[in-house]
Amino acid sequence: MSHNISYSTADKADVLAYLGSNGDLTADQVRRLDGMRQKARAYQEDLDRQDVDWGLSIPDALDHLLAGRTDSDAECAGNAYHGALQLIIDHNASDPYQLGTYSKPSTFFSLVDEEMSRLGVPADLLPHGYLYGELPDGFPHLPGSVDGYPAIGHLPLARTKPAAEAYRAVLERMNPDFRYDVQELIEKLEFEHAEWEAATKNVDWYTQDTLFFKLT
């Protein structure tokens, strides 16, 4: 089974504002929450059509997050919590972009990490670490998804340029099997850095600070 990786940019504080809010939201946040609830119902309907039962519905998982809890004892609660949190991210983030589709992304990026580490890329910039690094500090701990998906990763936008520069410095010495995918990652990180830098300098209301990865 293949897995897709996409990403979007957001202000992590905008996402955190919903977690444990218990309905204490601004009018704009309530409007966004209405959209999240609609998407949660549609998500659950799709799971139901596939006869997928996580023991906790997506709408209920969303309600748990709003109440500041992630304590369901359902076997696949982690799947539901990750799915629900992704809806909150989606409704507070830029339009998503595709990183790629991989048959075994964790295995592939673990091998990329090994290759980059051998060539001197610092450990805190290795891609597997942020693709599968879960959530930023301050976010609640989510139970792991059964089989690892869905999953959420993140990279501060301030780290996109250092990561891209580190990868570009070793690209020509990497195993050819990795070069195409790493080149694609470099270009996307460079683009996101340029957009973030320009917006931070020129747009007064711009506060986005995090690249969120969605793995499904």
mmCIF file of C-alpha atoms in Angstrom:
data_model
loop_
_atom_site.group_PDB
_atom_site.id
_atom_site.type_symbol
_atom_site.label_atom_id
_atom_site.label_comp_id
_atom_site.label_asym_id
_atom_site.label_seq_id
_atom_site.Cartn_x
_atom_site.Cartn_y
_atom_site.Cartn_z
ATOM 1 C CA MET A 1 0.000 0.000 0.000
ATOM 2 C CA SER A 2 1.368 3.413 -0.964
ATOM 3 C CA HIS A 3 1.320 6.435 1.322
ATOM 4 C CA ASN A 4 1.003 10.066 0.338
ATOM 5 C CA ILE A 5 2.920 12.959 1.894
ATOM 6 C CA SER A 6 1.591 16.489 1.536
ATOM 7 C CA TYR A 7 2.361 19.677 3.414
ATOM 8 C CA SER A 8 1.036 23.141 4.200
ATOM 9 C CA THR A 9 2.143 26.172 6.194
ATOM 10 C CA ALA A 10 0.420 27.545 9.277
ATOM 11 C CA ASP A 11 0.851 29.511 12.463
ATOM 12 C CA LYS A 12 1.001 26.800 15.101
ATOM 13 C CA ALA A 13 -0.680 29.153 17.572
ATOM 14 C CA ASP A 14 -3.764 29.244 15.323
ATOM 15 C CA VAL A 15 -4.009 25.460 15.573
ATOM 16 C CA LEU A 16 -3.304 25.365 19.298
ATOM 17 C CA ALA A 17 -6.085 27.878 19.932
ATOM 18 C CA TYR A 18 -8.682 25.145 19.297
ATOM 19 C CA LEU A 19 -7.127 22.511 21.529
ATOM 20 C CA GLY A 20 -8.744 22.655 24.943
ATOM 21 C CA SER A 21 -10.745 25.707 23.910
ATOM 22 C CA ASN A 22 -14.078 24.251 25.089
ATOM 23 C CA GLY A 23 -15.883 26.555 22.695
ATOM 24 C CA ASP A 24 -14.108 29.743 23.822
ATOM 25 C CA LEU A 25 -13.450 30.888 20.264
ATOM 26 C CA THR A 26 -13.687 34.032 18.181
ATOM 27 C CA ALA A 27 -16.362 34.408 15.515
ATOM 28 C CA ASP A 28 -13.836 33.558 12.805
ATOM 29 C CA GLN A 29 -12.665 30.484 14.709
ATOM 30 C CA VAL A 30 -16.271 29.334 15.119
ATOM 31 C CA ARG A 31 -16.771 29.711 11.378
ATOM 32 C CA ARG A 32 -13.698 27.591 10.732
ATOM 33 C CA LEU A 33 -14.853 25.046 13.304
ATOM 34 C CA ASP A 34 -18.145 24.662 11.438
ATOM 35 C CA GLY A 35 -16.109 23.693 8.377
ATOM 36 C CA MET A 36 -14.058 21.232 10.427
ATOM 37 C CA ARG A 37 -17.206 19.555 11.728
ATOM 38 C CA GLN A 38 -18.561 19.172 8.195
ATOM 39 C CA LYS A 39 -15.270 17.629 7.050
ATOM 40 C CA ALA A 40 -15.202 15.371 10.120
ATOM 41 C CA ARG A 41 -18.643 13.991 9.282
ATOM 42 C CA ALA A 42 -17.635 13.445 5.648
ATOM 43 C CA TYR A 43 -14.395 11.748 6.745
ATOM 44 C CA GLN A 44 -16.335 9.406 9.026
ATOM 45 C CA GLU A 45 -18.873 8.623 6.325
ATOM 46 C CA ASP A 46 -16.014 7.638 4.029
ATOM 47 C CA LEU A 47 -14.539 5.375 6.715
ATOM 48 C CA ASP A 48 -17.960 3.826 7.279
ATOM 49 C CA ARG A 49 -18.308 3.086 3.564
ATOM 50 C CA GLN A 50 -14.996 1.247 3.754
ATOM 51 C CA ASP A 51 -16.098 -0.629 6.890
ATOM 52 C CA VAL A 52 -13.200 0.938 8.802
ATOM 53 C CA ASP A 53 -13.938 1.146 12.524
ATOM 54 C CA TRP A 54 -11.363 2.958 14.656
ATOM 55 C CA GLY A 55 -13.474 2.675 17.797
ATOM 56 C CA LEU A 56 -13.635 6.465 18.006
ATOM 57 C CA SER A 57 -15.361 8.504 15.333
ATOM 58 C CA ILE A 58 -13.668 11.497 13.724
ATOM 59 C CA PRO A 59 -16.387 13.916 15.007
ATOM 60 C CA ASP A 60 -15.966 12.547 18.531
ATOM 61 C CA ALA A 61 -12.173 12.762 18.266
ATOM 62 C CA LEU A 62 -12.525 16.393 17.205
ATOM 63 C CA ASP A 63 -14.728 17.056 20.238
ATOM 64 C CA HIS A 64 -12.117 15.410 22.470
ATOM 65 C CA LEU A 65 -9.395 17.702 21.105
ATOM 66 C CA LEU A 66 -11.583 20.759 21.636
ATOM 67 C CA ALA A 67 -12.110 19.603 25.220
ATOM 68 C CA GLY A 68 -8.361 19.167 25.710
ATOM 69 C CA ARG A 69 -8.362 15.398 26.015
ATOM 70 C CA THR A 70 -6.810 12.505 24.102
ATOM 71 C CA ASP A 71 -7.656 9.738 26.563
ATOM 72 C CA SER A 72 -9.870 7.407 24.551
ATOM 73 C CA ASP A 73 -9.002 3.775 25.190
ATOM 74 C CA ALA A 74 -10.189 2.675 21.736
ATOM 75 C CA GLU A 75 -7.605 0.468 20.045
ATOM 76 C CA CYS A 76 -7.286 2.822 17.069
ATOM 77 C CA ALA A 77 -7.924 6.109 18.871
ATOM 78 C CA GLY A 78 -4.612 7.436 17.593
ATOM 79 C CA ASN A 79 -5.861 7.178 14.027
ATOM 80 C CA ALA A 80 -8.965 9.194 14.878
ATOM 81 C CA TYR A 81 -7.067 11.830 16.865
ATOM 82 C CA HIS A 82 -4.515 12.313 14.078
ATOM 83 C CA GLY A 83 -7.297 12.551 11.506
ATOM 84 C CA ALA A 84 -9.210 15.096 13.571
ATOM 85 C CA LEU A 85 -6.158 17.213 14.348
ATOM 86 C CA GLN A 86 -5.279 17.286 10.669
ATOM 87 C CA LEU A 87 -8.686 18.842 10.016
ATOM 88 C CA ILE A 88 -7.853 21.626 12.479
ATOM 89 C CA ILE A 89 -4.506 22.177 10.749
ATOM 90 C CA ASP A 90 -6.110 22.145 7.299
ATOM 91 C CA HIS A 91 -8.601 24.857 8.245
ATOM 92 C CA ASN A 92 -5.842 27.126 9.540
ATOM 93 C CA ALA A 93 -3.171 26.508 6.923
ATOM 94 C CA SER A 94 -2.258 27.302 3.360
ATOM 95 C CA ASP A 95 -3.453 25.167 0.488
ATOM 96 C CA PRO A 96 -1.649 21.815 0.569
ATOM 97 C CA TYR A 97 1.170 20.827 -1.756
ATOM 98 C CA GLN A 98 2.345 17.337 -2.641
ATOM 99 C CA LEU A 99 5.733 16.057 -1.550
ATOM 100 C CA GLY A 100 5.265 12.611 -3.056
ATOM 101 C CA THR A 101 3.794 9.132 -2.873
ATOM 102 C CA TYR A 102 5.911 6.265 -1.557
ATOM 103 C CA SER A 103 5.324 2.567 -1.053
ATOM 104 C CA LYS A 104 7.318 2.616 2.211
ATOM 105 C CA PRO A 105 8.035 6.260 3.072
ATOM 106 C CA SER A 106 9.358 5.619 6.579
ATOM 107 C CA THR A 107 11.808 3.040 5.269
ATOM 108 C CA PHE A 108 12.850 5.254 2.363
ATOM 109 C CA PHE A 109 13.476 8.361 4.468
ATOM 110 C CA SER A 110 15.254 6.307 7.139
ATOM 111 C CA LEU A 111 17.706 5.255 4.426
ATOM 112 C CA VAL A 112 17.986 8.854 3.254
ATOM 113 C CA ASP A 113 18.756 9.871 6.849
ATOM 114 C CA GLU A 114 21.495 7.256 7.051
ATOM 115 C CA GLU A 115 23.033 8.473 3.799
ATOM 116 C CA MET A 116 22.839 12.138 4.769
ATOM 117 C CA SER A 117 24.218 11.461 8.231
ATOM 118 C CA ARG A 118 27.165 9.609 6.686
ATOM 119 C CA LEU A 119 27.843 12.705 4.573
ATOM 120 C CA GLY A 120 27.708 15.072 7.524
ATOM 121 C CA VAL A 121 24.171 16.499 7.562
ATOM 122 C CA PRO A 122 23.310 17.462 11.186
ATOM 123 C CA ALA A 123 20.905 15.123 12.942
ATOM 124 C CA ASP A 124 18.333 17.872 13.603
ATOM 125 C CA LEU A 125 17.965 18.494 9.861
ATOM 126 C CA LEU A 126 17.456 14.898 8.711
ATOM 127 C CA PRO A 127 14.094 14.529 6.920
ATOM 128 C CA HIS A 128 12.746 11.432 8.645
ATOM 129 C CA GLY A 129 13.042 13.295 11.926
ATOM 130 C CA TYR A 130 10.592 15.996 10.942
ATOM 131 C CA LEU A 131 8.349 14.006 8.615
ATOM 132 C CA TYR A 132 7.692 11.575 11.450
ATOM 133 C CA GLY A 133 8.481 13.955 14.295
ATOM 134 C CA GLU A 134 4.845 14.397 15.242
ATOM 135 C CA LEU A 135 3.839 17.759 16.726
ATOM 136 C CA PRO A 136 5.575 20.943 17.899
ATOM 137 C CA ASP A 137 6.222 21.614 21.570
ATOM 138 C CA GLY A 138 3.072 22.649 23.385
ATOM 139 C CA PHE A 139 0.792 20.303 21.476
ATOM 140 C CA PRO A 140 -0.832 17.384 23.293
ATOM 141 C CA HIS A 141 0.584 13.911 23.020
ATOM 142 C CA LEU A 142 -1.462 11.813 20.604
ATOM 143 C CA PRO A 143 -1.562 8.024 20.767
ATOM 144 C CA GLY A 144 0.212 6.532 17.775
ATOM 145 C CA SER A 145 -1.835 5.497 14.770
ATOM 146 C CA VAL A 146 -2.170 1.773 14.208
ATOM 147 C CA ASP A 147 0.221 0.890 11.349
ATOM 148 C CA GLY A 148 1.672 4.410 11.608
ATOM 149 C CA TYR A 149 -0.828 6.262 9.400
ATOM 150 C CA PRO A 150 -2.322 8.824 9.417
ATOM 151 C CA ALA A 151 0.614 10.751 10.865
ATOM 152 C CA ILE A 152 1.631 14.385 11.251
ATOM 153 C CA GLY A 153 5.107 15.871 11.077
ATOM 154 C CA HIS A 154 6.428 19.398 11.252
ATOM 155 C CA LEU A 155 9.405 21.620 10.493
ATOM 156 C CA PRO A 156 9.728 25.245 11.624
ATOM 157 C CA LEU A 157 9.799 27.491 8.571
ATOM 158 C CA ALA A 158 12.968 29.062 9.969
ATOM 159 C CA ARG A 159 14.665 25.679 9.470
ATOM 160 C CA THR A 160 13.724 25.214 5.819
ATOM 161 C CA LYS A 161 16.720 27.151 4.464
ATOM 162 C CA PRO A 162 19.340 25.415 6.651
ATOM 163 C CA ALA A 163 17.863 22.039 5.704
ATOM 164 C CA ALA A 164 17.832 22.813 1.978
ATOM 165 C CA GLU A 165 21.411 24.126 2.101
ATOM 166 C CA ALA A 166 22.634 21.054 3.978
ATOM 167 C CA TYR A 167 20.983 18.719 1.471
ATOM 168 C CA ARG A 168 22.268 20.607 -1.555
ATOM 169 C CA ALA A 169 25.813 20.488 -0.176
ATOM 170 C CA VAL A 170 25.817 16.675 -0.217
ATOM 171 C CA LEU A 171 23.429 15.953 -3.097
ATOM 172 C CA GLU A 172 26.049 15.032 -5.688
ATOM 173 C CA ARG A 173 27.720 12.627 -3.273
ATOM 174 C CA MET A 174 24.530 10.820 -2.374
ATOM 175 C CA ASN A 175 23.503 7.422 -3.647
ATOM 176 C CA PRO A 176 21.859 8.060 -7.058
ATOM 177 C CA ASP A 177 18.770 6.181 -5.865
ATOM 178 C CA PHE A 178 18.005 9.078 -3.509
ATOM 179 C CA ARG A 179 18.974 12.093 -5.585
ATOM 180 C CA TYR A 180 15.710 12.737 -7.436
ATOM 181 C CA ASP A 181 13.574 12.706 -4.292
ATOM 182 C CA VAL A 182 16.076 14.786 -2.319
ATOM 183 C CA GLN A 183 16.300 17.299 -5.173
ATOM 184 C CA GLU A 184 12.496 17.590 -5.094
ATOM 185 C CA LEU A 185 12.588 18.123 -1.336
ATOM 186 C CA ILE A 186 15.309 20.769 -1.658
ATOM 187 C CA GLU A 187 13.317 22.734 -4.215
ATOM 188 C CA LYS A 188 10.176 22.651 -2.086
ATOM 189 C CA LEU A 189 12.025 23.746 1.044
ATOM 190 C CA GLU A 190 13.732 26.565 -0.849
ATOM 191 C CA PHE A 191 10.393 27.738 -2.231
ATOM 192 C CA GLU A 192 8.746 27.679 1.195
ATOM 193 C CA HIS A 193 11.660 29.594 2.711
ATOM 194 C CA ALA A 194 11.464 32.281 0.020
ATOM 195 C CA GLU A 195 7.693 32.633 0.500
ATOM 196 C CA TRP A 196 8.038 32.783 4.288
ATOM 197 C CA GLU A 197 10.874 35.313 4.172
ATOM 198 C CA ALA A 198 9.045 37.605 1.751
ATOM 199 C CA ALA A 199 5.744 37.420 3.634
ATOM 200 C CA THR A 200 7.407 37.993 7.011
ATOM 201 C CA LYS A 201 9.052 41.167 5.691
ATOM 202 C CA ASN A 202 6.188 42.546 3.628
ATOM 203 C CA VAL A 203 2.853 41.375 5.078
ATOM 204 C CA ASP A 204 1.918 42.897 8.434
ATOM 205 C CA TRP A 205 -0.625 40.238 9.403
ATOM 206 C CA TYR A 206 1.501 37.236 8.370
ATOM 207 C CA THR A 207 2.407 34.982 11.309
ATOM 208 C CA GLN A 208 2.865 31.519 9.794
ATOM 209 C CA ASP A 209 5.834 29.766 11.336
ATOM 210 C CA THR A 210 5.482 26.023 10.734
ATOM 211 C CA LEU A 211 5.510 23.580 7.860
ATOM 212 C CA PHE A 212 3.072 20.770 8.723
ATOM 213 C CA PHE A 213 3.360 17.412 6.951
ATOM 214 C CA LYS A 214 0.379 15.131 6.443
ATOM 215 C CA LEU A 215 1.102 11.426 5.926
ATOM 216 C CA THR A 216 -1.792 9.211 4.888
#
